[in-house]
Structures are given as structure tokens and as C-alpha cells.
XYZ file of C-alpha atoms in Angstrom:
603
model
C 16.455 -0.363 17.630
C 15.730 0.777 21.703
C 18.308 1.700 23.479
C 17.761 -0.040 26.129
C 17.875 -3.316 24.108
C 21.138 -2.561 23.006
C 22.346 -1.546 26.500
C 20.710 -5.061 28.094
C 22.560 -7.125 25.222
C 25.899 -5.111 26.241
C 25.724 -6.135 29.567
C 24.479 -9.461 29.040
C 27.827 -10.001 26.733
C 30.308 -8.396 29.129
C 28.826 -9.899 32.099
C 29.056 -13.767 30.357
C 32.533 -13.037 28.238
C 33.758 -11.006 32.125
C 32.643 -14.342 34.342
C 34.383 -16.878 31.554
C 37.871 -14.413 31.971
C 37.681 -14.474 35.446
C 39.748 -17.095 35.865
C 42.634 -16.018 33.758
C 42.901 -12.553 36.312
C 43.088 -14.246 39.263
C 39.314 -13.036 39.799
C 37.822 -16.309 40.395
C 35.622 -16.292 43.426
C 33.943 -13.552 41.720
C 33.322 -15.678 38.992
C 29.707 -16.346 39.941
C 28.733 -13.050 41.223
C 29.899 -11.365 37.677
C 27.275 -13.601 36.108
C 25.168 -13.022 38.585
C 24.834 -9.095 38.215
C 24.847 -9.146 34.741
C 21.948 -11.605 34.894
C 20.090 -9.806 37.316
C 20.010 -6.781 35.710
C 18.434 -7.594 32.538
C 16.235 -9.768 35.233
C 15.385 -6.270 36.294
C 14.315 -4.963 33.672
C 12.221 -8.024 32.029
C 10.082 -8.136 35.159
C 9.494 -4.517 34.873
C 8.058 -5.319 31.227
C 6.399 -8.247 32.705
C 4.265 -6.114 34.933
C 3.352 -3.497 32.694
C 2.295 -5.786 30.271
C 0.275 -7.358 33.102
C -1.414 -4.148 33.714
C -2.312 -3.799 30.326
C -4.037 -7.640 30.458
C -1.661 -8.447 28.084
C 0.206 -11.958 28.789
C 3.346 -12.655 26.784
C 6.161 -14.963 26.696
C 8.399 -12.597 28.294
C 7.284 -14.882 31.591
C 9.075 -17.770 30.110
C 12.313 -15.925 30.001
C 11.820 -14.323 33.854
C 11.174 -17.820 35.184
C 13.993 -18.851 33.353
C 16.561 -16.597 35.014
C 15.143 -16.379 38.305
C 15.099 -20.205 38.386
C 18.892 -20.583 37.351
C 19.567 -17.729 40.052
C 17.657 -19.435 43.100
C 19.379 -22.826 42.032
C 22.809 -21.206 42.272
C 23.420 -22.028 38.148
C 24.833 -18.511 37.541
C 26.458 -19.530 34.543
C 23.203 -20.522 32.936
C 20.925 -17.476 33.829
C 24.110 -15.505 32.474
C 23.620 -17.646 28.955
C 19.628 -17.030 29.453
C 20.380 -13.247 29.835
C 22.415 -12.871 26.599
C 19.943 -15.309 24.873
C 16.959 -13.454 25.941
C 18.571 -9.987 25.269
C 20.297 -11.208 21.843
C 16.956 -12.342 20.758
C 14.773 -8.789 21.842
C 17.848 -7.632 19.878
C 16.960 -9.807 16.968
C 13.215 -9.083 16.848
C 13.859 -5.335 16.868
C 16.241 -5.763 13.738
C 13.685 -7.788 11.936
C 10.862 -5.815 13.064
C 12.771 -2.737 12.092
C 13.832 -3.947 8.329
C 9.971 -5.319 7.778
C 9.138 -2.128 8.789
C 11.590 -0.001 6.669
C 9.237 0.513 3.454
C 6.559 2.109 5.959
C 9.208 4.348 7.477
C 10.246 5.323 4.004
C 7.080 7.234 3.301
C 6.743 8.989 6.447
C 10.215 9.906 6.302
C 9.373 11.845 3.250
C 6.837 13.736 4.591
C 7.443 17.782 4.000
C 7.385 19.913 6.490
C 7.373 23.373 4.464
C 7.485 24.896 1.214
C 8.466 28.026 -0.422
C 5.355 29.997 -1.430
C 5.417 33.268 -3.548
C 4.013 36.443 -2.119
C 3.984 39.728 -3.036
C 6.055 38.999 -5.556
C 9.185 37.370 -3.110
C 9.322 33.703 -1.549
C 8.672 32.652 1.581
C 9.002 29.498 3.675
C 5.710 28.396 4.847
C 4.552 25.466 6.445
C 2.824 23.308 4.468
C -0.257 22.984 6.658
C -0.731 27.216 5.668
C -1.046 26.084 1.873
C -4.314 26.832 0.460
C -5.985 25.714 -3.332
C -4.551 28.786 -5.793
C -1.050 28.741 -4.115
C 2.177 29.192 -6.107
C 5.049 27.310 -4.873
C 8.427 26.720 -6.210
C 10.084 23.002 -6.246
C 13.531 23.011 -6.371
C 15.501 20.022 -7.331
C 15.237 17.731 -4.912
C 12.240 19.041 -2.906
C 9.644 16.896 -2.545
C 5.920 17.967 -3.345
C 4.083 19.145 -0.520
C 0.914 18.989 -1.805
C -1.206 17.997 -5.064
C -1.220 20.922 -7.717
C -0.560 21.255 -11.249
C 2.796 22.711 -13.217
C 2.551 26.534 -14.144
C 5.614 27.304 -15.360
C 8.854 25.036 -16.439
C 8.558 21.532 -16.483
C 8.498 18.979 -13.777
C 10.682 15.595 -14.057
C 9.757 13.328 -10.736
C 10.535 10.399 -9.027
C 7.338 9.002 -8.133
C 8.997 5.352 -7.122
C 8.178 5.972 -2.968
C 4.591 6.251 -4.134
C 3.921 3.517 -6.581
C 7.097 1.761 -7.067
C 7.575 2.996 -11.028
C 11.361 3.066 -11.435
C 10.854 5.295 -14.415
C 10.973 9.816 -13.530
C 7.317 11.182 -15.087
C 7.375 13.974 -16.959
C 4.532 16.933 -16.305
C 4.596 20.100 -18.680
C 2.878 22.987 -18.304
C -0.747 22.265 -16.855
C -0.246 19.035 -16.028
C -1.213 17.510 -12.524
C 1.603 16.754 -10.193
C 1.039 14.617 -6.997
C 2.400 15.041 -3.582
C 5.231 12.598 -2.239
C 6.840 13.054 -5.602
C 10.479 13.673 -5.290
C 11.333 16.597 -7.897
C 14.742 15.391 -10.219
C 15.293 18.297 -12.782
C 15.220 21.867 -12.466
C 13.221 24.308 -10.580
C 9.616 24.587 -11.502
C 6.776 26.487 -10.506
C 3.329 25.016 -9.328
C -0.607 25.835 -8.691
C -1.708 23.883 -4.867
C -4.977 22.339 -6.160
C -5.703 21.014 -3.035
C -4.934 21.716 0.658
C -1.902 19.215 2.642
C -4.686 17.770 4.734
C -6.816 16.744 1.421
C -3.766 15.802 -0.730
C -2.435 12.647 -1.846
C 0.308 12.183 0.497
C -1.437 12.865 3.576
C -3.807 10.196 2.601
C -1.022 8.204 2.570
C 0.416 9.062 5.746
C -2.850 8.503 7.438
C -3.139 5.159 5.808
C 0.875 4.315 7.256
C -0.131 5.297 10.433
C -3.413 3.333 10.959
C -1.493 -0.068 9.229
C 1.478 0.513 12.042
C -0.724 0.858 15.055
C -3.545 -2.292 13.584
C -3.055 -5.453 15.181
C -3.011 -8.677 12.499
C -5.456 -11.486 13.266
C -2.385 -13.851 13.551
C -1.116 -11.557 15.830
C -3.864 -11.271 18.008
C -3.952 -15.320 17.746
C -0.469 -15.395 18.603
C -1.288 -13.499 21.747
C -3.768 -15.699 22.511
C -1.562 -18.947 22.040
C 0.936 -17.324 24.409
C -0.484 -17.913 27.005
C -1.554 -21.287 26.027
C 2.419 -21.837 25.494
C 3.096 -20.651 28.679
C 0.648 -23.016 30.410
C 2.330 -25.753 28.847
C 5.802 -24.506 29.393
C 4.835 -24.369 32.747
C 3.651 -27.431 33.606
C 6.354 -29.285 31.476
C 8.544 -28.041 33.391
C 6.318 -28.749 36.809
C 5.883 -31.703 35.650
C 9.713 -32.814 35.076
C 10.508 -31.616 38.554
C 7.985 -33.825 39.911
C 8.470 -36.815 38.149
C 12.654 -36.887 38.728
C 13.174 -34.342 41.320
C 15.956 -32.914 39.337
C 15.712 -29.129 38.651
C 18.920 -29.005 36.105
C 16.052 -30.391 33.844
C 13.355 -28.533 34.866
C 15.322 -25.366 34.772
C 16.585 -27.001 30.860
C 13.135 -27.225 30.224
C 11.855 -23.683 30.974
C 14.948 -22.118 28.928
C 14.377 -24.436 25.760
C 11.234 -22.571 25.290
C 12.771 -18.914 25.780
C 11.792 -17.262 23.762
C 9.396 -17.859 21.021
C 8.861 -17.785 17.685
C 5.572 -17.660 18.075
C 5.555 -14.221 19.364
C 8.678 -13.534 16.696
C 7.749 -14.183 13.117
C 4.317 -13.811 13.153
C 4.336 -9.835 13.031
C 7.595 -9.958 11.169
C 6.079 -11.448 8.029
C 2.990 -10.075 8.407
C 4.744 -6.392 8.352
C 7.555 -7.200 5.865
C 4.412 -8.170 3.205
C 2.530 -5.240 4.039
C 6.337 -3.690 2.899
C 6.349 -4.911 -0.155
C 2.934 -4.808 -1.040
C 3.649 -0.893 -0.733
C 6.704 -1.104 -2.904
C 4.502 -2.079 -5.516
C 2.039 0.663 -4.930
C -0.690 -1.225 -2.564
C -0.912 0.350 0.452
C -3.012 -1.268 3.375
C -4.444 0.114 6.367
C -2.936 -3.048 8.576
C -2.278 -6.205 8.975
C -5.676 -7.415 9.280
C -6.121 -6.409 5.674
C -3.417 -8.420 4.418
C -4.297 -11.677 6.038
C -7.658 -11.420 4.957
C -6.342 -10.213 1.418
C -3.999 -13.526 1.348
C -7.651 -15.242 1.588
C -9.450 -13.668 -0.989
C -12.000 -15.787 -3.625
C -13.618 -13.299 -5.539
C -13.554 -9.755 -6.992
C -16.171 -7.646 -7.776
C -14.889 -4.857 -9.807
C -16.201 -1.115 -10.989
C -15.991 -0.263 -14.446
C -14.938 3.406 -15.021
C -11.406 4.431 -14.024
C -10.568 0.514 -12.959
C -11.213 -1.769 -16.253
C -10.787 1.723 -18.440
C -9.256 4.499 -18.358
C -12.176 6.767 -16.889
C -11.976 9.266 -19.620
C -13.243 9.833 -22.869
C -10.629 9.388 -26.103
C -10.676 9.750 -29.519
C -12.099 6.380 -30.777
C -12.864 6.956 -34.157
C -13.363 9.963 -36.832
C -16.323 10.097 -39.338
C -15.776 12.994 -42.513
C -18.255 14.375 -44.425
C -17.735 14.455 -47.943
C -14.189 16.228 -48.986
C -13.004 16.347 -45.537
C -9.636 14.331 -44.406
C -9.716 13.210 -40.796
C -6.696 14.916 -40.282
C -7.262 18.005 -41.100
C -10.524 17.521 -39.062
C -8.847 16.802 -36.029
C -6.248 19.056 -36.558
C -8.565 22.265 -36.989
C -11.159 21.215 -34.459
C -7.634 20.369 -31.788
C -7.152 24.026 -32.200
C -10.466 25.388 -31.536
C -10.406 23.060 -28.267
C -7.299 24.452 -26.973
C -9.335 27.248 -25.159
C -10.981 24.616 -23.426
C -10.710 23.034 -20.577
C -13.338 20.283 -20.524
C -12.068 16.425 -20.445
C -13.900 16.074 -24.587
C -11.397 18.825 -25.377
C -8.255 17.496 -23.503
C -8.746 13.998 -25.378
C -9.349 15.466 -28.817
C -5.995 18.304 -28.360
C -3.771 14.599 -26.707
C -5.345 12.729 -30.004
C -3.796 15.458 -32.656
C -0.715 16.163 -30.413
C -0.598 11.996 -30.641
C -0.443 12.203 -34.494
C 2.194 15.006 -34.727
C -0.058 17.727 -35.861
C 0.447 21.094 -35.753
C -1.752 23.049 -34.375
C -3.136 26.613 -34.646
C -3.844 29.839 -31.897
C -7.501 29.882 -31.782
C -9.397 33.566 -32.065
C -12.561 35.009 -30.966
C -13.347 31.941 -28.889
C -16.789 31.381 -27.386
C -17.977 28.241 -24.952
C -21.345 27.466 -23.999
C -20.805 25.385 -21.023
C -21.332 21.137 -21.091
C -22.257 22.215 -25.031
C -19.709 22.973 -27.364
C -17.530 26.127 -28.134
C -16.845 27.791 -31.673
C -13.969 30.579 -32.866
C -11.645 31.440 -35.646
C -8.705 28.756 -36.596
C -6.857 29.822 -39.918
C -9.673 32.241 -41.037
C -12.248 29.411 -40.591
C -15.293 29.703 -38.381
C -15.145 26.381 -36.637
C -17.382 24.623 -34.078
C -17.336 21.794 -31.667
C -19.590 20.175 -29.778
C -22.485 18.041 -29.022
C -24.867 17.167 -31.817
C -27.841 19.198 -31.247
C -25.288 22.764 -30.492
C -23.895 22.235 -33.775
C -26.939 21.736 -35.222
C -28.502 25.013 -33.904
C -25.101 27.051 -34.781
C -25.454 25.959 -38.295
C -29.791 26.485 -38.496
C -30.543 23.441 -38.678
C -33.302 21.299 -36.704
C -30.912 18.267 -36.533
C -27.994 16.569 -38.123
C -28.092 12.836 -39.459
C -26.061 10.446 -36.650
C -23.654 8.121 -37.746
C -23.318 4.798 -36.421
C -21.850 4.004 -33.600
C -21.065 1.576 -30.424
C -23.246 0.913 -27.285
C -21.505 3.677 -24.689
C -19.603 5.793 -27.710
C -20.146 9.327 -27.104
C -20.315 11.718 -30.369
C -19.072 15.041 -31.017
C -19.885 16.828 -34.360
C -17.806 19.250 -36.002
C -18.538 21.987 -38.539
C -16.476 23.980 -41.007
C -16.845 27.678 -42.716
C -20.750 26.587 -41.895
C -21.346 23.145 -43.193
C -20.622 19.992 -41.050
C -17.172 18.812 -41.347
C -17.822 15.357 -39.329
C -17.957 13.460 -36.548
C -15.545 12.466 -33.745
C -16.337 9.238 -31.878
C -15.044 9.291 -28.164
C -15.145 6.148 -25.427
C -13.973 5.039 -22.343
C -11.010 2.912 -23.852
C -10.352 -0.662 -21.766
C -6.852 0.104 -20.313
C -4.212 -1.541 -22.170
C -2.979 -3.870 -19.597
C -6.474 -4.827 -18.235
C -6.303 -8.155 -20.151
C -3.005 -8.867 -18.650
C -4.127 -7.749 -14.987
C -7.113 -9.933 -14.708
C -5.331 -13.208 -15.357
C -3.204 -12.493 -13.067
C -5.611 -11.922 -10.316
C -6.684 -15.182 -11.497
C -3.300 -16.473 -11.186
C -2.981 -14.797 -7.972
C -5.899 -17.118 -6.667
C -8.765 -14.973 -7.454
C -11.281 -17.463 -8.733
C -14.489 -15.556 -9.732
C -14.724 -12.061 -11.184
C -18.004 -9.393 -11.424
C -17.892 -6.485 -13.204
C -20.643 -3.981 -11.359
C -20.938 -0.649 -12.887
C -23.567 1.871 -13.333
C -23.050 2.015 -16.613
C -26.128 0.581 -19.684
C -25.807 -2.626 -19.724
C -24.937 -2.813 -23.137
C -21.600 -0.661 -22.717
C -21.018 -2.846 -19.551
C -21.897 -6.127 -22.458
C -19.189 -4.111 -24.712
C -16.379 -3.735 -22.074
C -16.494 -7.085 -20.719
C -16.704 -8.717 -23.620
C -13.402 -10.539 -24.275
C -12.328 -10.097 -21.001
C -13.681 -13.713 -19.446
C -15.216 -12.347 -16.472
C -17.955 -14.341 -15.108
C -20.710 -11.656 -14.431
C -21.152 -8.232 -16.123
C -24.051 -6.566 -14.444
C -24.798 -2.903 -15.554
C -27.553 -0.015 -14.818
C -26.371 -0.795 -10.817
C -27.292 2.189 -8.186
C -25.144 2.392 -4.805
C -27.227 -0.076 -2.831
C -27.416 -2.569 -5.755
C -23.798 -2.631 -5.791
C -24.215 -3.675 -2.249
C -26.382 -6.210 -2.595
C -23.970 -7.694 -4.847
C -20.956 -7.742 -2.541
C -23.169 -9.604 -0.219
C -24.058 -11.893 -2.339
C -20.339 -13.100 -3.592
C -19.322 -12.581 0.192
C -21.159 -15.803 0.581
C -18.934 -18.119 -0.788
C -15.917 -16.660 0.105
C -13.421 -13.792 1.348
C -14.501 -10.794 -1.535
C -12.479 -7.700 -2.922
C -14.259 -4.680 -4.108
C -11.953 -2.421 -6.335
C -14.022 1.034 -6.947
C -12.654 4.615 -7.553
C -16.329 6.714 -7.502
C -18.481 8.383 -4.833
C -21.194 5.580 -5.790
C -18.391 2.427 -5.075
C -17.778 3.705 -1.302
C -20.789 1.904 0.074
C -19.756 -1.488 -1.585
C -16.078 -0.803 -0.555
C -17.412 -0.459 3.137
C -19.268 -3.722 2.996
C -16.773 -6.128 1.095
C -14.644 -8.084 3.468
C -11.291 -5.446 1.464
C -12.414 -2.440 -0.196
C -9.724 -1.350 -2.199
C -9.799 2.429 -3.978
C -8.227 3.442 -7.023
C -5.935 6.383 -5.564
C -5.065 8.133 -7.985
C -7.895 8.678 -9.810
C -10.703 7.902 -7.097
C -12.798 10.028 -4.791
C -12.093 11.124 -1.682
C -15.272 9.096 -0.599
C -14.097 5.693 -2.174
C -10.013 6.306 -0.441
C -11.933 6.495 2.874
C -14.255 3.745 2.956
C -11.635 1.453 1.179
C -9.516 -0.620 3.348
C -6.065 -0.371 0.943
C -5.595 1.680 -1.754
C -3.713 1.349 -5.380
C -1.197 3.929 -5.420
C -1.205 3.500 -9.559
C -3.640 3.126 -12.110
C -3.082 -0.497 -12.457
C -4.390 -3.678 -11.788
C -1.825 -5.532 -12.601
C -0.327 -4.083 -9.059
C -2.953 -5.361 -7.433
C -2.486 -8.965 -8.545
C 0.977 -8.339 -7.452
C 0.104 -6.974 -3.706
C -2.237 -9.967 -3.521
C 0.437 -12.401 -4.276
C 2.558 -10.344 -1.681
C -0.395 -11.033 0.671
C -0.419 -14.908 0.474
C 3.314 -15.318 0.510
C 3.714 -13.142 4.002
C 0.614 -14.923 5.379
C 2.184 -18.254 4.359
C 5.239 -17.760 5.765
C 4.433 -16.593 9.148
C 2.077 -19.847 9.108
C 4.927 -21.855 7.977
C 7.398 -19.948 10.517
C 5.210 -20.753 13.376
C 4.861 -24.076 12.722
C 8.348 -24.970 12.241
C 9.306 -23.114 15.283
C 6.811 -24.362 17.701
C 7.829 -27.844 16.711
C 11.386 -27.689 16.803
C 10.515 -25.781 20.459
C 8.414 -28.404 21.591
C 11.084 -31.201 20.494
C 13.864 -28.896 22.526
C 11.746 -29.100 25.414
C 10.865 -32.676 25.638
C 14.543 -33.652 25.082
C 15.351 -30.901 27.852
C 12.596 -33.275 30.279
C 14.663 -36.685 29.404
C 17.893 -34.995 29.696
C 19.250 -34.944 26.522
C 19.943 -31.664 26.215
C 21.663 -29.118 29.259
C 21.002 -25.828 30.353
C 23.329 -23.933 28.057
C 22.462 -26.004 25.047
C 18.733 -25.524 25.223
C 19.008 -21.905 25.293
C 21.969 -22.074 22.407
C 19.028 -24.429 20.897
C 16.269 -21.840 21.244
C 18.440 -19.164 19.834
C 19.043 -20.859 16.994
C 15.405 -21.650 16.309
C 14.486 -18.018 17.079
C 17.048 -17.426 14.469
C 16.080 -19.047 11.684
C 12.288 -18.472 12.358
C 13.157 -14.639 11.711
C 15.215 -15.035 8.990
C 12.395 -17.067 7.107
C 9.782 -14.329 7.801
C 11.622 -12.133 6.925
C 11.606 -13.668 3.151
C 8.308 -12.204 2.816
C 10.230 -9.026 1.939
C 11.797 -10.877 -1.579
């Protein structure tokens, strides 16, 4: 909270609570002139934000409040500007609370931020600052530190909290070349790690950047808000003229002008708007502002990328094929092996498929790897090759090898024993498991049509979708078709483009929310998108949507209920049914409870 808030809202109190005492201390002609300073000073300073503001062109309600109190001043009702004081100043108070604890998931992640790191050199460690890290830097996390930078585990094993980035409860565990992400918070003992990519390029920064641009972005409702002020101060005004006029009695006019001090309006519009963009980052969606959330809370359609969104963006062991007198098994667990000296993603998903199955594997010997072909070396005494159908093939003399059957999109890797072919390993792009699950809640969420877009043969695209009840599966897309498409759904209604590639970042640009896949997307797609899903699952984004209409509801449903029960105040402040003192008691109230039900945005 500002310091100067609290100060005003001291002096409001003591100056109200000192004139009531007065009395009692035989201080009694100084009654009015205790209420009087107290008054005038936050006066003071609330003209001194009136003009500023001014000077920006900005208009607020602030002017409602400095009317207010100069009014009850000139008219000799010290007691009331005293009450309008402590009102005003409670309530500037009250914003900067609710503002503050909407805001508090935001400030979470940039507290976090690093500053340095210890880096080994010449065989001793060193504090650095992070900014000095470069790619091929070894750094030690100690328990506790947070990681400054993406990298990968190269010696211990890594146990971290990863619940400030994407809301997972549950520590992840990284062995020995295994990719760690920066922001994580590091739970078990020390480790050692590889910096894969500089601070500036890593995943936290990313995130930082993204915190920053959401804190300083103006929501629509906001900006509308604005707008009404002054529309609401017109009225105030002239209600208030207008009631002077007509009885000639400026208790009520002065009643008037206070009723509508000051406004929820102004309050709980950028409280809900912020406390949903709060929780929509709890669960791992992180916007760039609040105009992205309100249009978010609008959203009709979704036009969704294939790779790394509906699946898991990497091959896996689908299926294996033996020759005759061959046991899949055995296949996988000799050919697992081999592909231990590699490091290309085929080789990864075969070595996770035998570790998956509990099989033991072998130290390969004599290794050799023909890049994007295959590799071949000694496991067990057995000459044993991997890799694509035609490199087998030529290893063993052959002109070609008889295909098996397989699926639209299902890649094929051919292995061979001792010379003589052993079999076949089938590999896809799986569907993620909780894909099915995701998309009805989207639907749920009030996403009513869906396109899958990929650049994928139509019939893998035909394979993936099917089941899924999507209502458009177009494949064989370029960049620009993509495009085109987005256009075309933006039509009849707000559209979402989820992407993770380099090809998705000109769709992401042109949907009215391009969201990236953060983990696993390009650097490309995270800077054209306009909020980005901190973890590899959908079903987060059906729950940052829901996040979005709730907050955008609320405010809407805060304002409404607060301008009406202000407008009632005021009219009953015209007739005179209601006094000085109680219409600001009134207003407080109102401001109040308009906070405290924006503020449910953050449940």
C-alpha cells in the first residue's frame, strides 16, 4: 500500500475521533477547526492528484470527492468534510488493499526472479550475475535456489517445485540429462546443471516480460470506466446543481455530491479484471493484460494446431512388428541399447519405451551414426542396427526391405540383428492423454466451434481428429493458409488460436488471442501470442478461460450493482432522506461491498 495513503487515512481518523473528544477536554471551540485541518489536509493532497491527473487528460472521480470537501468546508459543515476525509481516504485505502491482493499472484513471479548464480570456473565457484550466463555454463543449484535460467541436469538429480510456474502442486523429478526450466524452485539436494539458453532467451524471462506488459495494459472495461467517469461526474454535478436550485438548500446538495464519493465504478472494475488475470496464472495461463482477458471471457471459437497441442509433439513407440523368431522384447531391448549413444528424439522414445517396460539394458560398443539415418554398434556381441528403412537396407546389401502395414502419419524404423532384419518399430505422434477431457471442457467453458489446422497430410490430421468431435480438421495448411482460416472463424465471433511452431506465429498474430504453448513452443509462436500456457495442457486452458468469464462477469455485475445503489443514494440525498454523514457512511458501504465482490474473481 502508499504511504501516503496510509498517512492521509491516519490523519483523517485522528482528526474526526480528536474533533468528537474535544468536548470531553475542555477543547471545544476548537472543535471545528480540528476537523477542519484534518480535512484540509487530505483536501491538499486530493487536489494535487486532481491536477496531475488533469495534466495527463485524464478525468477521474477523484473531483467528486474534492467538491465534496471543499463544499462542506465553504458551508462551515466541518464535521461532514471531516467524515468525507476519512471516507475518501478509507476507501483509496481500500482500493490499494484490493488492488494489492488481485495483484499478489503477478508479484509472486517477479518476486522470484534471480538475480545471480554460482557458476564453476577454473575448477572453483563463483557468483555471477545471471545476465553473464552463457549456453555451455555449469552452475550449481543448491536447495532452495531457484533456476536462473533453462539448462539441463549434469550431475545429481534435480527435485523442483514448479507450482509458481504452472500451478502443479506435485515436485518434478529431472535425472541426469533431463531439461530443467527456469523459475523452478530447487527442493532436494545440490545438483549440477548445463545453461542451454541465455537469461534473456529463457523461460522465466519470458515470463517476466509477459508480467510486466499485463501490469502496465489498460483493460477495455477500464478504459470504459474512464470514459464513464466523466459521464458520472457530469451527472453528479448537475444533480447536485440541480438540488440547490430547485430547494435552495445546500445540506442536500452538499448530501448529494458525497453520496456519490467515491465510486465503484472506478473500484471494481480493475480489481476483478486483475484478480482473474491472478488466477488464470495460478493455473498456468499467463496473459499479457487485461485486454486479453476480457476479450478471452468472449471467446466463440478455437482454431487449434496439431503437433505439440492435440499430441504430444514427439514421436513414441506405437507398435513393434518381429520377424520370424524374434520377441518384441528382446527387440526393443537390444535396439534401446544401441540407441543409447544417441541423441536424436527416434532414439529418446525407443530408450523411454524399454526403460517403460523394465528392461535392462546393455553398454553399447563401437558405435557409429550416420546423421537423420540410423546408427549401428555392438550390444552383447551382436552387430545391431537402427534406423530408417532404406539405411538398414543398404547395411544389410539389400536393394530394399518389404514394409509392413501401417497408419496414415506412423513413422517406421527397421531393425536388424547379427545381419538379418530383426523387425520393425512403429513410432507416432500419440494424442495426449487428457486431450479428450480438455476439449469438452473448452466446450463447457463456452467455446462453441473447434478447427483443427495443421500442416500435417490430411489423412494423419483425418486420424487425430477422429474421435475427438471437432467440427473441422483441415490438413496440408502452409503459414498463410492458417491465416486465412483465422479470418474466416473471426467472422462469427471472438476466435482463439492455440499454436506452439514457427509456422502458427502468423495465425497467433491475427486471431483476436493467440495463445502459445510455452513450454514446448517456439520462441516465434511465445512472441506473437497474446497469453501463453505455462503447461502442456489444455485442460488449463479451459480452466483460464473459465477464469476469464467469471472476472469479466463480476466486474460487470460489480458495476452495475454499485452504480445503482449510488444513483439510489443520491436521489434520496436530493429529497432529503438521507444526511451528510449518512450518505458518505452509505457510499462507503457500497464501495465496500463492490470490492469485496470483485475480489471473488480470485476463488
Amino acid at each position: 500500500m502508499s504511504q501516503l495513503r496510509i498517512t492521509l487515512f491516519i490523519i483523517a481518523v485522528v482528526g474526526l475521533a480528536g474533533g468528537l473528544l474535544a468536548p470531553f477536554v475542555g477543547l471545544g471551540a476548537f472543535q471545528s477547526w480540528i476537523w477542519g485541518v484534518a480535512s484540509g489536509a487530505v483536501l491538499a493532497v486530493l487536489l494535487y492528484e486532481i491536477v496531475t491527473s488533469l495534466l495527463k487528460g485524464e478525468v477521474g472521480l477523484d473531483i467528486v470527492a474534492g467538491l465534496s470537501i471543499s463544499a462542506a468546508l465553504a458551508f462551515g459543515e466541518a464535521l461532514a468534510a471531516g467524515v468525507v476525509a476519512l471516507m475518501y481516504a478509507g476507501g483509496q485505502l481500500l482500493e490499494d488493499y484490493a488492488a494489492n491482493r488481485a495483484r499478489a499472484d503477478m508479484k509472486a513471479l517477479l518476486a522470484r526472479v534471480p538475480k545471480t548464480a554460482l557458476r564453476y570456473s577454473d575448477g572453483r565457484l563463483e557468483e555471477v550475475a545471471i545476465d553473464t550466463i552463457r549456453p555451455g555454463d555449469r552452475l550449481l543449484l543448491r536447495q532452495g535456489d531457484i533456476v536462473p535460467v533453462d539448462g539441463r541436469v549434469s550431475n545429481g538429480r534435480a527435485l523442483l517445485d514448479m507450482a509458481a510456474l504452472t500451478g502443479e502442486s506435485v515436485p518434478v523429478k529431472s535425472g541426469e540429462g533431463q531439461d530443467v526450466q527456469s523459475g523452478a524452485r530447487s527442493l532436494d539436494t545440490a545438483f549440477d546443471m548445463v545453461a542451454t539458453r541465455p537469461a534473456s532467451e529463457s523461460t522465466y524471462a519470458g515470463i517476466v516480460r509477459l508480467v510486466q506488459a499485463a501490469q502496465a495494459a489498460k483493460a477495455p472495461m477500464v478504459r470504459l470506466a474512464d470514459r464513464y467517469a466523466l459521464v458520472f461526474l457530469f451527472v453528479t454535478v448537475a444533480l447536485a446543481g440541480g438540488t440547490w436550485y430547485f430547494t435552495g438548500n445546500h445540506i442536500r446538495m452538499l448530501a448529494v455530491l458525497v453520496s456519490a464519493t467515491p465510486c465503484p465504478l472506478i473500484l471494481a472494475v480493475p480489481v476483478a479484471i486483475i484478480a482473474g488475470m491472478g488466477k488464470a496464472a495460478r493455473r498456468g495461463v499467463l496473459m499479457k493484460g487485461g485486454p486479453v482477458l476480457e476479450t478471452m471471457a468472449r471467446a466463440v471459437n478455437l482454431v487449434i494446431d496439431k503437433t505439440g497441442t492435440l499430441t504430444k509433439g514427439r514421436a513414441e513407440l506405437g507398435g513393434i512388428i518381429p520377424a520370424a523368431h524374434w520377441q518384441a522384447d528382446e527387440m526393443l531391448r537390444l535396439a534401446a541399447s544401441l540407441e543409447q549413444a544417441s541423441a536424436h528424439v527416434t532414439a529418446a522414445s525407443i530408450v523411454a519405451a524399454a526403460q517403460s517396460r523394465g528392461l535392462t539394458l546393455s553398454y553399447p560398443q563401437d558405435v557409429q551414426e550416420t546423421a537423420g539415418e540410423g546408427l549401428e554398434g555392438m550390444v552383447e556381441g551382436h552387430r545391431v542396427i537402427v534406423g530408417g528403412h532404406d539405411f538398414v537396407a543398404r547395411r544389410l546389401g539389400l536393394s530394399s526391405l518389404p514394409p509392413p502395414e501401417r497408419e496414415p502419419g506412423t513413422a517406421l524404423a527397421a531393425l536388424a540383428i547379427s545381419g538379418r532384419l530383426a523387425g520393425h518399430f512403429l513410432l507416432a505422434d500419440a494424442v495426449r492423454p487428457e486431450t479428450p477431457l480438455a476439449l469438452a471442457k473448452l466446450r463447457k467453458a463456452g467455446i462453441k466451434r473447434i478447427v483443427l489446422a495443421s500442416g500435417d497430410a490430411q489423412a494423419v490430421v483425418d486420424r487425430i481428429g477422429d474421435g475427438l468431435g471437432l467440427d473441422m480438421l483441415r490438413g496440408e495448411l502452409h503459414p498463410d493458409e492458417k491465416v486465412a482460416i483465422v479470418l474466416a472463424e473471426r467472422k462469427s465471433g471472438i476466435t482463439l488460436m492455440v499454436g506452439d511452431g514457427v509456422n502458427d506465429a502468423p495465425a497467433l498474430a491475427v486471431a483476436d488471442v493467440g495463445i502459445s504453448m510455452g513450454v514446448t513452443g517456439s520462441a516465434a509462436a511465445t512472441e506473437s501470442a497474446d497469453a501463453v500456457l505455462m503447461v502442456d495442457d489444455l485442460t488449463r486452458l479451459a480452466e483460464g478461460l473459465a477464469a476469464a468469464r467469471r472476472a469479466r462477469a463480476i466486474a460487470v455485475q460489480s458495476v452495475l450493482a454499485g452504480l445503482g445503489l449510488t444513483f439510489a443514494a443520491m436521489i434520496a440525498a436530493a429529497f432529503g432522506y438521507i444526511t451528510v454523514v449518512e450518505g458518505a457512511l452509505l457510499q462507503e458501504a457500497i464501495d465496500v461491498a463492490v470490492i469485496l465482490n470483485a475480489l471473488r474473481a480470485l476463488r
